[in-house]
Structures are given as structure tokens and as C-alpha cells.
mmCIF file of C-alpha atoms in Angstrom:
data_model
loop_
_atom_site.group_PDB
_atom_site.id
_atom_site.type_symbol
_atom_site.label_atom_id
_atom_site.label_comp_id
_atom_site.label_asym_id
_atom_site.label_seq_id
_atom_site.Cartn_x
_atom_site.Cartn_y
_atom_site.Cartn_z
ATOM 1 C CA MET A 1 -33.149 6.582 20.976
ATOM 2 C CA ASP A 2 -35.087 9.723 20.029
ATOM 3 C CA THR A 3 -33.618 11.259 16.897
ATOM 4 C CA PRO A 4 -34.086 15.014 16.425
ATOM 5 C CA ARG A 5 -37.051 16.223 14.393
ATOM 6 C CA ALA A 6 -36.433 17.555 10.900
ATOM 7 C CA ASP A 7 -37.368 21.095 11.976
ATOM 8 C CA GLU A 8 -34.894 21.160 14.867
ATOM 9 C CA THR A 9 -31.462 22.753 14.611
ATOM 10 C CA LEU A 10 -28.744 20.724 16.280
ATOM 11 C CA ALA A 11 -25.687 22.140 17.969
ATOM 12 C CA ALA A 12 -23.396 19.817 15.999
ATOM 13 C CA VAL A 13 -23.344 17.030 13.443
ATOM 14 C CA VAL A 14 -20.351 14.699 13.202
ATOM 15 C CA ILE A 15 -19.831 12.947 9.855
ATOM 16 C CA GLY A 16 -17.967 9.669 10.239
ATOM 17 C CA ALA A 17 -17.542 7.230 13.131
ATOM 18 C CA GLY A 18 -13.919 6.199 12.787
ATOM 19 C CA GLN A 19 -11.179 7.144 15.243
ATOM 20 C CA ALA A 20 -11.534 10.884 14.688
ATOM 21 C CA GLY A 21 -15.334 10.935 14.659
ATOM 22 C CA LEU A 22 -15.691 8.865 17.824
ATOM 23 C CA SER A 23 -13.111 10.989 19.622
ATOM 24 C CA ALA A 24 -14.985 14.143 18.614
ATOM 25 C CA SER A 25 -18.341 12.681 19.677
ATOM 26 C CA HIS A 26 -16.945 11.644 23.049
ATOM 27 C CA HIS A 27 -15.569 15.107 23.742
ATOM 28 C CA LEU A 28 -18.791 16.804 22.639
ATOM 29 C CA ALA A 29 -20.666 14.744 25.226
ATOM 30 C CA ARG A 30 -18.028 15.452 27.874
ATOM 31 C CA GLY A 31 -18.393 19.139 27.078
ATOM 32 C CA GLY A 32 -22.079 19.069 27.973
ATOM 33 C CA LEU A 33 -23.866 18.387 24.679
ATOM 34 C CA LEU A 34 -26.573 15.764 24.985
ATOM 35 C CA PRO A 35 -26.356 12.805 22.593
ATOM 36 C CA TRP A 36 -29.345 12.571 20.247
ATOM 37 C CA ARG A 37 -30.785 15.897 21.416
ATOM 38 C CA ASP A 38 -27.872 18.259 20.752
ATOM 39 C CA PHE A 39 -25.758 16.259 18.316
ATOM 40 C CA VAL A 40 -25.676 13.143 16.174
ATOM 41 C CA THR A 41 -22.924 11.208 14.411
ATOM 42 C CA LEU A 42 -23.707 10.023 10.876
ATOM 43 C CA ASP A 43 -21.785 7.000 9.594
ATOM 44 C CA ALA A 44 -21.996 5.518 6.096
ATOM 45 C CA ASN A 45 -20.952 2.022 7.195
ATOM 46 C CA ASP A 46 -23.288 -0.799 8.155
ATOM 47 C CA GLY A 47 -21.487 -1.347 11.453
ATOM 48 C CA PRO A 48 -18.727 0.026 13.675
ATOM 49 C CA GLY A 49 -15.041 0.074 12.805
ATOM 50 C CA GLY A 50 -14.687 2.911 10.311
ATOM 51 C CA ALA A 51 -12.318 2.105 7.443
ATOM 52 C CA TRP A 52 -10.740 -0.645 9.529
ATOM 53 C CA ARG A 53 -13.768 -2.887 9.069
ATOM 54 C CA HIS A 54 -12.918 -3.143 5.357
ATOM 55 C CA ARG A 55 -9.272 -4.205 5.748
ATOM 56 C CA TRP A 56 -8.122 -7.584 4.479
ATOM 57 C CA ASP A 57 -7.996 -10.464 6.984
ATOM 58 C CA SER A 58 -4.256 -11.023 6.564
ATOM 59 C CA LEU A 59 -3.623 -7.554 8.024
ATOM 60 C CA THR A 60 -3.330 -8.616 11.644
ATOM 61 C CA LEU A 61 -3.277 -6.186 14.533
ATOM 62 C CA GLY A 62 0.430 -6.797 14.993
ATOM 63 C CA ARG A 63 1.148 -5.761 11.381
ATOM 64 C CA ALA A 64 -1.129 -2.728 11.315
ATOM 65 C CA HIS A 65 0.054 0.826 11.788
ATOM 66 C CA GLY A 66 -0.587 1.817 15.395
ATOM 67 C CA VAL A 67 -4.181 1.533 16.581
ATOM 68 C CA HIS A 68 -4.330 4.058 19.398
ATOM 69 C CA ASP A 69 -6.661 4.188 22.367
ATOM 70 C CA LEU A 70 -9.823 6.215 22.168
ATOM 71 C CA PRO A 71 -10.338 8.639 25.072
ATOM 72 C CA GLY A 72 -11.787 7.054 28.183
ATOM 73 C CA LEU A 73 -11.617 3.386 27.153
ATOM 74 C CA PRO A 74 -8.253 1.699 26.462
ATOM 75 C CA LEU A 75 -8.005 -0.874 23.706
ATOM 76 C CA GLY A 76 -6.255 -3.286 26.042
ATOM 77 C CA THR A 77 -3.997 -6.043 24.703
ATOM 78 C CA PRO A 78 -5.857 -7.990 21.998
ATOM 79 C CA ASP A 79 -4.230 -10.927 20.241
ATOM 80 C CA PRO A 80 -1.750 -9.404 17.744
ATOM 81 C CA ASN A 81 -2.473 -12.293 15.365
ATOM 82 C CA GLU A 82 -6.185 -11.445 15.116
ATOM 83 C CA PRO A 83 -7.254 -9.514 11.998
ATOM 84 C CA ALA A 84 -7.144 -5.789 12.715
ATOM 85 C CA SER A 85 -10.549 -5.393 11.046
ATOM 86 C CA ARG A 86 -12.193 -7.548 13.716
ATOM 87 C CA VAL A 87 -10.285 -6.095 16.657
ATOM 88 C CA VAL A 88 -11.019 -2.488 15.743
ATOM 89 C CA ALA A 89 -14.663 -3.073 14.779
ATOM 90 C CA ARG A 90 -15.235 -4.762 18.133
ATOM 91 C CA TYR A 91 -13.391 -2.014 20.016
ATOM 92 C CA TYR A 92 -15.237 0.823 18.294
ATOM 93 C CA GLY A 93 -18.583 -0.891 18.825
ATOM 94 C CA ASP A 94 -17.831 -1.352 22.523
ATOM 95 C CA TYR A 95 -16.818 2.293 22.693
ATOM 96 C CA GLU A 96 -20.034 3.543 21.114
ATOM 97 C CA ARG A 97 -22.089 1.519 23.579
ATOM 98 C CA ALA A 98 -20.004 2.426 26.635
ATOM 99 C CA PHE A 99 -20.563 6.146 26.119
ATOM 100 C CA ASP A 100 -23.993 5.955 24.446
ATOM 101 C CA LEU A 101 -22.691 7.851 21.452
ATOM 102 C CA PRO A 102 -25.438 8.938 19.021
ATOM 103 C CA VAL A 103 -24.243 7.042 15.941
ATOM 104 C CA LEU A 104 -26.759 6.609 13.133
ATOM 105 C CA ARG A 105 -25.977 4.129 10.352
ATOM 106 C CA PRO A 106 -25.988 3.554 7.541
ATOM 107 C CA ALA A 107 -26.269 7.279 6.864
ATOM 108 C CA LYS A 108 -24.164 8.384 3.899
ATOM 109 C CA VAL A 109 -23.868 12.152 3.669
ATOM 110 C CA THR A 110 -24.194 13.337 0.079
ATOM 111 C CA GLY A 111 -24.052 17.094 0.540
ATOM 112 C CA VAL A 112 -23.756 19.999 2.966
ATOM 113 C CA GLU A 113 -25.152 23.442 2.228
ATOM 114 C CA SER A 114 -25.084 26.759 4.031
ATOM 115 C CA ARG A 115 -28.633 28.016 4.522
ATOM 116 C CA ALA A 116 -29.505 31.675 4.166
ATOM 117 C CA ASP A 117 -30.979 31.731 7.678
ATOM 118 C CA GLY A 118 -27.734 30.633 9.294
ATOM 119 C CA PRO A 119 -27.528 26.900 9.942
ATOM 120 C CA LEU A 120 -25.772 24.325 7.825
ATOM 121 C CA GLU A 121 -27.949 21.678 6.202
ATOM 122 C CA VAL A 122 -26.634 18.128 5.939
ATOM 123 C CA ALA A 123 -28.237 15.727 3.442
ATOM 124 C CA ALA A 124 -28.046 11.993 4.192
ATOM 125 C CA GLY A 125 -30.377 9.850 2.130
ATOM 126 C CA ALA A 126 -33.942 11.112 2.433
ATOM 127 C CA ARG A 127 -33.153 12.940 5.677
ATOM 128 C CA ARG A 128 -31.821 16.449 6.149
ATOM 129 C CA TRP A 129 -30.243 17.747 9.340
ATOM 130 C CA ARG A 130 -29.864 21.390 10.308
ATOM 131 C CA THR A 131 -26.880 22.186 12.488
ATOM 132 C CA ARG A 132 -24.980 25.168 13.847
ATOM 133 C CA THR A 133 -21.604 23.447 13.507
ATOM 134 C CA LEU A 134 -20.141 20.485 11.638
ATOM 135 C CA ILE A 135 -17.258 18.105 12.358
ATOM 136 C CA ASN A 136 -16.159 16.237 9.245
ATOM 137 C CA ALA A 137 -14.364 12.953 9.966
ATOM 138 C CA THR A 138 -14.831 11.049 6.709
ATOM 139 C CA GLY A 139 -11.199 10.030 6.220
ATOM 140 C CA THR A 140 -9.942 8.705 2.889
ATOM 141 C CA TRP A 141 -11.083 5.095 2.403
ATOM 142 C CA ASP A 142 -13.909 6.005 0.024
ATOM 143 C CA ARG A 143 -11.573 7.825 -2.389
ATOM 144 C CA PRO A 144 -8.921 5.408 -3.673
ATOM 145 C CA PHE A 145 -6.381 7.075 -5.943
ATOM 146 C CA TRP A 146 -5.801 5.433 -9.337
ATOM 147 C CA PRO A 147 -2.835 7.085 -11.115
ATOM 148 C CA PRO A 148 -3.744 8.111 -14.678
ATOM 149 C CA TYR A 149 -1.085 6.104 -16.501
ATOM 150 C CA PRO A 150 -1.509 5.859 -20.280
ATOM 151 C CA GLY A 151 -3.044 2.584 -21.375
ATOM 152 C CA ARG A 152 -4.541 1.619 -18.024
ATOM 153 C CA ALA A 153 -7.902 0.839 -19.618
ATOM 154 C CA SER A 154 -6.231 -1.480 -22.136
ATOM 155 C CA PHE A 155 -4.862 -3.974 -19.605
ATOM 156 C CA ALA A 156 -6.286 -7.440 -20.251
ATOM 157 C CA GLY A 157 -5.732 -8.789 -16.739
ATOM 158 C CA ARG A 158 -7.169 -7.939 -13.352
ATOM 159 C CA GLN A 159 -6.679 -4.536 -11.727
ATOM 160 C CA LEU A 160 -7.457 -3.875 -8.087
ATOM 161 C CA HIS A 161 -6.737 -1.250 -5.476
ATOM 162 C CA THR A 162 -5.665 -1.616 -1.854
ATOM 163 C CA ARG A 163 -9.290 -1.362 -0.759
ATOM 164 C CA ASP A 164 -10.218 -4.320 -3.013
ATOM 165 C CA PHE A 165 -7.538 -6.709 -1.714
ATOM 166 C CA THR A 166 -8.808 -9.694 0.277
ATOM 167 C CA ALA A 167 -6.256 -12.536 0.216
ATOM 168 C CA ALA A 168 -2.880 -13.212 -1.389
ATOM 169 C CA SER A 169 -3.907 -16.810 -2.075
ATOM 170 C CA GLU A 170 -6.071 -15.557 -4.970
ATOM 171 C CA PHE A 171 -2.862 -14.792 -6.889
ATOM 172 C CA ALA A 172 -0.949 -18.053 -6.399
ATOM 173 C CA GLY A 173 1.012 -18.837 -9.566
ATOM 174 C CA LEU A 174 0.219 -15.466 -11.162
ATOM 175 C CA ARG A 175 2.449 -12.572 -12.198
ATOM 176 C CA VAL A 176 1.530 -9.507 -10.143
ATOM 177 C CA VAL A 177 2.808 -5.950 -10.500
ATOM 178 C CA VAL A 178 2.470 -3.996 -7.246
ATOM 179 C CA VAL A 179 2.471 -0.211 -7.720
ATOM 180 C CA GLY A 180 3.205 2.092 -4.780
ATOM 181 C CA ALA A 181 5.917 2.801 -2.213
ATOM 182 C CA GLY A 182 3.975 2.684 1.054
ATOM 183 C CA ALA A 183 3.585 0.158 3.837
ATOM 184 C CA SER A 184 0.613 -1.535 2.160
ATOM 185 C CA ALA A 185 2.652 -2.211 -0.987
ATOM 186 C CA VAL A 186 5.440 -3.778 1.058
ATOM 187 C CA GLN A 187 3.034 -6.006 2.976
ATOM 188 C CA PHE A 188 1.307 -7.075 -0.241
ATOM 189 C CA LEU A 189 4.631 -8.001 -1.847
ATOM 190 C CA LEU A 190 5.645 -10.226 1.056
ATOM 191 C CA GLN A 191 2.243 -11.911 1.235
ATOM 192 C CA LEU A 192 2.039 -12.459 -2.514
ATOM 193 C CA ASP A 193 5.531 -13.931 -2.577
ATOM 194 C CA ALA A 194 4.651 -16.306 0.269
ATOM 195 C CA ALA A 195 1.487 -17.350 -1.594
ATOM 196 C CA GLY A 196 3.457 -18.349 -4.690
ATOM 197 C CA ALA A 197 2.925 -15.301 -6.898
ATOM 198 C CA SER A 198 5.687 -13.796 -9.031
ATOM 199 C CA THR A 199 5.944 -10.117 -8.130
ATOM 200 C CA THR A 200 7.385 -6.920 -9.589
ATOM 201 C CA TRP A 201 7.508 -3.778 -7.477
ATOM 202 C CA VAL A 202 7.004 -0.455 -9.274
ATOM 203 C CA THR A 203 7.647 2.854 -7.480
ATOM 204 C CA ARG A 204 7.917 6.442 -8.732
ATOM 205 C CA ARG A 205 10.841 7.062 -6.386
ATOM 206 C CA PRO A 206 13.217 4.715 -4.568
ATOM 207 C CA PRO A 207 11.616 3.306 -1.390
ATOM 208 C CA GLU A 208 12.507 5.346 1.694
ATOM 209 C CA TRP A 209 13.751 2.864 4.280
ATOM 210 C CA VAL A 210 14.069 4.298 7.784
ATOM 211 C CA GLU A 211 16.095 2.679 10.553
ATOM 212 C CA ARG A 212 15.009 4.868 13.463
ATOM 213 C CA PRO A 213 12.015 3.778 15.593
ATOM 214 C CA PHE A 214 8.589 5.210 14.835
ATOM 215 C CA ASP A 215 8.083 6.786 18.258
ATOM 216 C CA GLU A 216 5.530 9.387 19.300
ATOM 217 C CA ASN A 217 7.966 12.306 19.133
ATOM 218 C CA TRP A 218 8.849 11.516 15.543
ATOM 219 C CA GLY A 219 5.159 11.110 14.735
ATOM 220 C CA ARG A 220 4.468 14.596 16.047
ATOM 221 C CA ALA A 221 7.280 16.013 13.928
ATOM 222 C CA VAL A 222 5.818 14.373 10.810
ATOM 223 C CA GLU A 223 2.363 15.723 11.638
ATOM 224 C CA GLU A 224 3.821 19.214 11.934
ATOM 225 C CA ARG A 225 5.285 18.909 8.447
ATOM 226 C CA VAL A 226 1.927 17.842 7.026
ATOM 227 C CA ARG A 227 0.119 20.555 8.995
ATOM 228 C CA ASP A 228 2.253 23.220 7.352
ATOM 229 C CA ARG A 229 0.825 22.265 3.950
ATOM 230 C CA THR A 230 -2.808 22.314 5.074
ATOM 231 C CA GLU A 231 -2.408 25.667 6.790
ATOM 232 C CA ARG A 232 -1.185 27.041 3.444
ATOM 233 C CA GLY A 233 -4.201 25.630 1.585
ATOM 234 C CA LEU A 234 -2.245 22.946 -0.273
ATOM 235 C CA PRO A 235 -3.439 19.356 -0.686
ATOM 236 C CA PRO A 236 -2.151 17.497 2.374
ATOM 237 C CA GLU A 237 0.676 15.017 2.200
ATOM 238 C CA SER A 238 -0.217 11.657 3.702
ATOM 239 C CA VAL A 239 1.100 11.253 7.250
ATOM 240 C CA VAL A 240 1.813 7.603 6.525
ATOM 241 C CA ALA A 241 3.692 8.449 3.315
ATOM 242 C CA ALA A 242 5.706 11.071 5.172
ATOM 243 C CA THR A 243 7.017 8.556 7.706
ATOM 244 C CA GLY A 244 8.862 6.296 5.263
ATOM 245 C CA LEU A 245 9.171 2.530 5.751
ATOM 246 C CA ALA A 246 10.484 1.027 8.973
ATOM 247 C CA LEU A 247 13.426 -1.241 8.202
ATOM 248 C CA THR A 248 12.318 -4.245 10.253
ATOM 249 C CA PRO A 249 14.077 -7.640 10.213
ATOM 250 C CA GLU A 250 11.248 -8.977 8.038
ATOM 251 C CA TYR A 251 11.732 -6.194 5.518
ATOM 252 C CA ARG A 252 15.517 -6.648 5.544
ATOM 253 C CA ASP A 253 14.980 -10.287 4.643
ATOM 254 C CA GLY A 254 12.598 -9.279 1.839
ATOM 255 C CA ILE A 255 15.231 -6.934 0.429
ATOM 256 C CA ALA A 256 17.906 -9.620 0.625
ATOM 257 C CA ARG A 257 15.676 -12.062 -1.271
ATOM 258 C CA GLY A 258 14.921 -9.473 -3.955
ATOM 259 C CA VAL A 259 11.203 -9.271 -3.153
ATOM 260 C CA LEU A 260 11.396 -5.737 -1.756
ATOM 261 C CA VAL A 261 13.587 -4.286 -4.490
ATOM 262 C CA SER A 262 11.926 -1.702 -6.727
ATOM 263 C CA ALA A 263 12.102 -2.088 -10.500
ATOM 264 C CA GLY A 264 11.796 1.693 -10.700
ATOM 265 C CA PRO A 265 9.043 3.838 -12.195
ATOM 266 C CA MET A 266 6.678 2.902 -14.995
ATOM 267 C CA THR A 267 5.570 4.992 -17.940
ATOM 268 C CA ALA A 268 2.509 3.130 -19.229
ATOM 269 C CA VAL A 269 0.224 0.153 -18.867
ATOM 270 C CA THR A 270 0.082 -2.211 -21.840
ATOM 271 C CA PRO A 271 -2.502 -4.890 -22.669
ATOM 272 C CA GLY A 272 -0.110 -7.505 -21.292
ATOM 273 C CA GLY A 273 1.543 -5.687 -18.389
ATOM 274 C CA VAL A 274 3.473 -2.473 -17.752
ATOM 275 C CA ARG A 275 6.275 -0.568 -19.460
ATOM 276 C CA LEU A 276 9.060 0.602 -17.164
ATOM 277 C CA ALA A 277 10.935 3.883 -17.488
ATOM 278 C CA ASP A 278 14.063 2.034 -18.611
ATOM 279 C CA GLY A 279 12.160 0.602 -21.577
ATOM 280 C CA ARG A 280 11.607 -2.895 -20.243
ATOM 281 C CA GLU A 281 8.146 -4.447 -20.459
ATOM 282 C CA VAL A 282 6.948 -6.551 -17.555
ATOM 283 C CA ALA A 283 4.280 -9.148 -18.271
ATOM 284 C CA ALA A 284 1.501 -9.320 -15.682
ATOM 285 C CA ASP A 285 -1.697 -11.190 -14.940
ATOM 286 C CA ALA A 286 -2.739 -8.604 -12.349
ATOM 287 C CA ILE A 287 -1.842 -5.073 -11.266
ATOM 288 C CA LEU A 288 -2.329 -4.172 -7.614
ATOM 289 C CA TRP A 289 -2.501 -0.406 -7.165
ATOM 290 C CA ALA A 290 -1.270 0.348 -3.636
ATOM 291 C CA THR A 291 -1.265 4.022 -4.528
ATOM 292 C CA GLY A 292 -3.052 5.526 -1.578
ATOM 293 C CA PHE A 293 -6.185 7.561 -1.108
ATOM 294 C CA ARG A 294 -7.434 11.118 -1.268
ATOM 295 C CA HIS A 295 -9.553 12.853 1.356
ATOM 296 C CA ALA A 296 -13.282 12.241 0.920
ATOM 297 C CA LEU A 297 -14.578 15.817 0.896
ATOM 298 C CA ASP A 298 -16.818 15.911 -2.180
ATOM 299 C CA HIS A 299 -19.921 16.270 -0.007
ATOM 300 C CA LEU A 300 -18.529 19.613 1.245
ATOM 301 C CA ALA A 301 -18.101 21.081 -2.256
ATOM 302 C CA GLY A 302 -21.141 23.339 -1.855
ATOM 303 C CA LEU A 303 -19.455 25.209 1.003
ATOM 304 C CA GLY A 304 -16.584 26.492 -1.147
ATOM 305 C CA LEU A 305 -13.864 25.541 1.312
ATOM 306 C CA ARG A 306 -11.033 24.827 -1.143
ATOM 307 C CA GLU A 307 -8.211 27.267 -1.802
ATOM 308 C CA PRO A 308 -6.666 27.979 -5.234
ATOM 309 C CA GLY A 309 -3.890 25.529 -4.305
ATOM 310 C CA GLY A 310 -6.446 22.709 -4.219
ATOM 311 C CA GLY A 311 -6.553 22.026 -0.503
ATOM 312 C CA VAL A 312 -8.726 23.235 2.353
ATOM 313 C CA ARG A 313 -6.804 25.760 4.434
ATOM 314 C CA THR A 314 -7.199 25.111 8.124
ATOM 315 C CA VAL A 315 -6.658 27.191 11.232
ATOM 316 C CA GLY A 316 -6.023 24.487 13.761
ATOM 317 C CA VAL A 317 -8.756 22.048 12.729
ATOM 318 C CA ALA A 318 -11.262 24.714 11.597
ATOM 319 C CA ALA A 319 -11.811 25.472 7.913
ATOM 320 C CA ALA A 320 -10.489 28.971 7.242
ATOM 321 C CA ARG A 321 -13.338 29.788 4.839
ATOM 322 C CA ASP A 322 -16.093 28.663 7.226
ATOM 323 C CA PRO A 323 -15.207 28.478 10.940
ATOM 324 C CA ARG A 324 -18.374 26.479 11.636
ATOM 325 C CA VAL A 325 -16.752 23.516 9.870
ATOM 326 C CA PHE A 326 -14.035 21.440 11.533
ATOM 327 C CA LEU A 327 -11.926 18.870 9.685
ATOM 328 C CA VAL A 328 -10.526 15.910 11.606
ATOM 329 C CA GLY A 329 -8.712 12.987 10.044
ATOM 330 C CA TYR A 330 -7.568 15.529 7.452
ATOM 331 C CA GLY A 331 -3.948 16.352 6.762
ATOM 332 C CA ALA A 332 -1.877 16.136 9.936
ATOM 333 C CA SER A 333 -4.669 14.369 11.829
ATOM 334 C CA ALA A 334 -4.959 11.482 9.344
ATOM 335 C CA SER A 335 -3.014 9.093 11.605
ATOM 336 C CA THR A 336 -4.866 7.340 14.422
ATOM 337 C CA LEU A 337 -2.930 9.240 17.092
ATOM 338 C CA GLY A 338 -3.422 12.565 15.344
ATOM 339 C CA ALA A 339 -7.107 11.806 14.753
ATOM 340 C CA THR A 340 -7.749 11.280 18.460
ATOM 341 C CA ARG A 341 -6.181 14.621 19.363
ATOM 342 C CA ALA A 342 -7.926 16.395 16.488
ATOM 343 C CA GLY A 343 -11.287 15.041 17.637
ATOM 344 C CA ARG A 344 -10.741 16.678 21.008
ATOM 345 C CA ALA A 345 -9.639 19.938 19.389
ATOM 346 C CA ALA A 346 -12.683 19.975 17.097
ATOM 347 C CA ALA A 347 -15.068 19.392 19.997
ATOM 348 C CA ARG A 348 -13.481 22.263 21.887
ATOM 349 C CA GLY A 349 -13.822 24.425 18.790
ATOM 350 C CA VAL A 350 -17.508 23.538 18.492
ATOM 351 C CA LEU A 351 -18.174 24.341 22.142
ATOM 352 C CA ALA A 352 -16.373 27.678 21.811
ATOM 353 C CA ALA A 353 -18.365 28.539 18.667
ATOM 354 C CA LEU A 354 -21.628 27.720 20.430
ATOM 355 C CA ARG A 355 -20.708 29.958 23.363
ATOM 356 C CA ARG A 356 -19.986 32.815 20.964
ATOM 357 C CA GLY A 357 -23.435 32.317 19.478
#
């Protein structure tokens, strides 16, 4: 592996080696760019797997939202009872090796600047990379969202976010408030109940249970709805949040047993628990914030990509304010299926930009 010299200008730099970043890297190589000489992929993790490598062990492949094939190498049929973190880390690692993708890690990008002489400059640790184009595929895992409820700092018990969760057994015999209306919240509630915890589910709005199957056509329709927001420069709605919750037999049973029944919204956190909108106070030993994530784009702040509405307006997957920058895993491409397609689109955009000079 011969990494480019500091004084060389690359054709492209990819930031992130999750589903979107690996798809983009693969298509750059297929388009004729030489790994290591023409482009590199910078990944902040210690090993392959993207955000999946950090998921809790009880999230098995069979329970995970769809893990889609990367281009050119199918996932196959792994054991659905194996932790998704292990399956995906192994799959992504095999993929990197199969196509000799130029992934450097750990390489956490801290900033990107636009140089006066033309190229972009990417800072990662002590190293700086000059590049003609940039594909950002950093996802959301590094930016957990903690809602700013009054009194949150006063809570005397344990608070953790989705990204901090490891095992439900840690909460056996405890009173746990789970905040959030997404799939992770539902899975946590069922696991905590099975482990012997007493749970209360808090949601801002009633859970949106959906009886229709989550097929590819519906997924594309949801992506289109999210894409409309990003193309208007608004902060993107989560693709996962936009799909609702599949009403599976397991979830029906949880509703019937009262585990998956929301207590409604909360107004504040108290030292001993939470205060609900109806005035009730719920005592808690722990609060699990399954409240989602925001896109990790702080390292791009120096490029001035954001619109007055707070989001980054995109034309396809290109940033409207700087067409050298492509965003994948952002907005409509935040799902694994959308990320794979967006990676291909970004690579094509890079190749077209390079041809234009």
C-alpha cells in the first residue's frame, strides 16, 4: 500500500467506510480511478463495519433493519441469530479485501477547507489530503440526539442513548423509561421487559403502527419524501422514522401485554424520574434515550454548505453550494438500500466532474 504524498492532489477522497462509503469507493474504482493513487477512503473506526460494528449484541441480523448487498459481492445468507454487528463487520471487511479498496483507519476527519488554488483540503489527524472532489459518507452514529428537556441534568439515575446500550440484563429489576417512537425503542422495550425490568414508554406522538409490508417500492416512496426536504435545504427527516413501525406478531403481542403502549409525551425530567404531559410523575432508575441521531457534518462547516433552513440543499447527491462535494448516507440515502444507490450516483458525479476539469 503506497499512500499518496502530502503534496499530491487526489482525484477524490471518500470520508466513511460504511455502506455508502464502500459503495462509492467500489464505483470509483470501477470507473477507472486507481485505489491509493487516485483516491483514498478515510474511516474513523478501528476496523470495518461502519456504525454496525457498534451495535448491541442482542440486535441480531434477523431483527435488524435490512442489511442490503454491496455491489459486486452478495452478503449471502448468514445466520439470522448472529449479532448484526459481527455479520456486517465481517462482510464489510471481506468486501474491502475483495476489491482492494483503499481504506485508511483510524483516520478521523476533523475539517475540510476550500483552498484558494482550487483543491479541497481534508484534515485527518496530523495528515492533510488535497483532493479535487469529496464524497462524504459519515452517516449519523457519531451525533446522537439528546432532546433538551428541562431538568435532564438533575436526574439522579443513569441516562444512556441508543449508541450506549449493550445488554438488557444490566437493567434487571430496575425501572426504565424509554424515550422515542422508533424501531430501536420498541426493541429495547421488549428486551428490557424480558430481562425483568419495569418499563414506561414515552413518545411525543402516538406510535405509528403500519400493517403493510416494508417492500422496496414503499421504501423508494419514503426516500422520495425525504429527498424533497433535502432538495429544499431543510434538515432531512430520518428515512427510518418516516417508515413507521411494522406491526409484526411480536409487536402485536407486546401491545396486548401493555409493554408497547405509550404513556404519552413528557414535559420534564425530575431528579427521580420524568413528568408526563398529563401531570403524572413516573419514577425511574434509568432513562434510555432512543431519540435518534443527526447527520455528522460538523467537519464540513468550513465549506458553508448549509442553507438558511438548516439543511444542506442537494441536487441529486451533490451539494448545491459546492458541486465538488457529494453527500451519501444523507437524507434520502440514509437507509442501507438508499446508501448503496447513492454511492453509485456520487461516484458517477465525481467522474463527470473530473472529465469537466
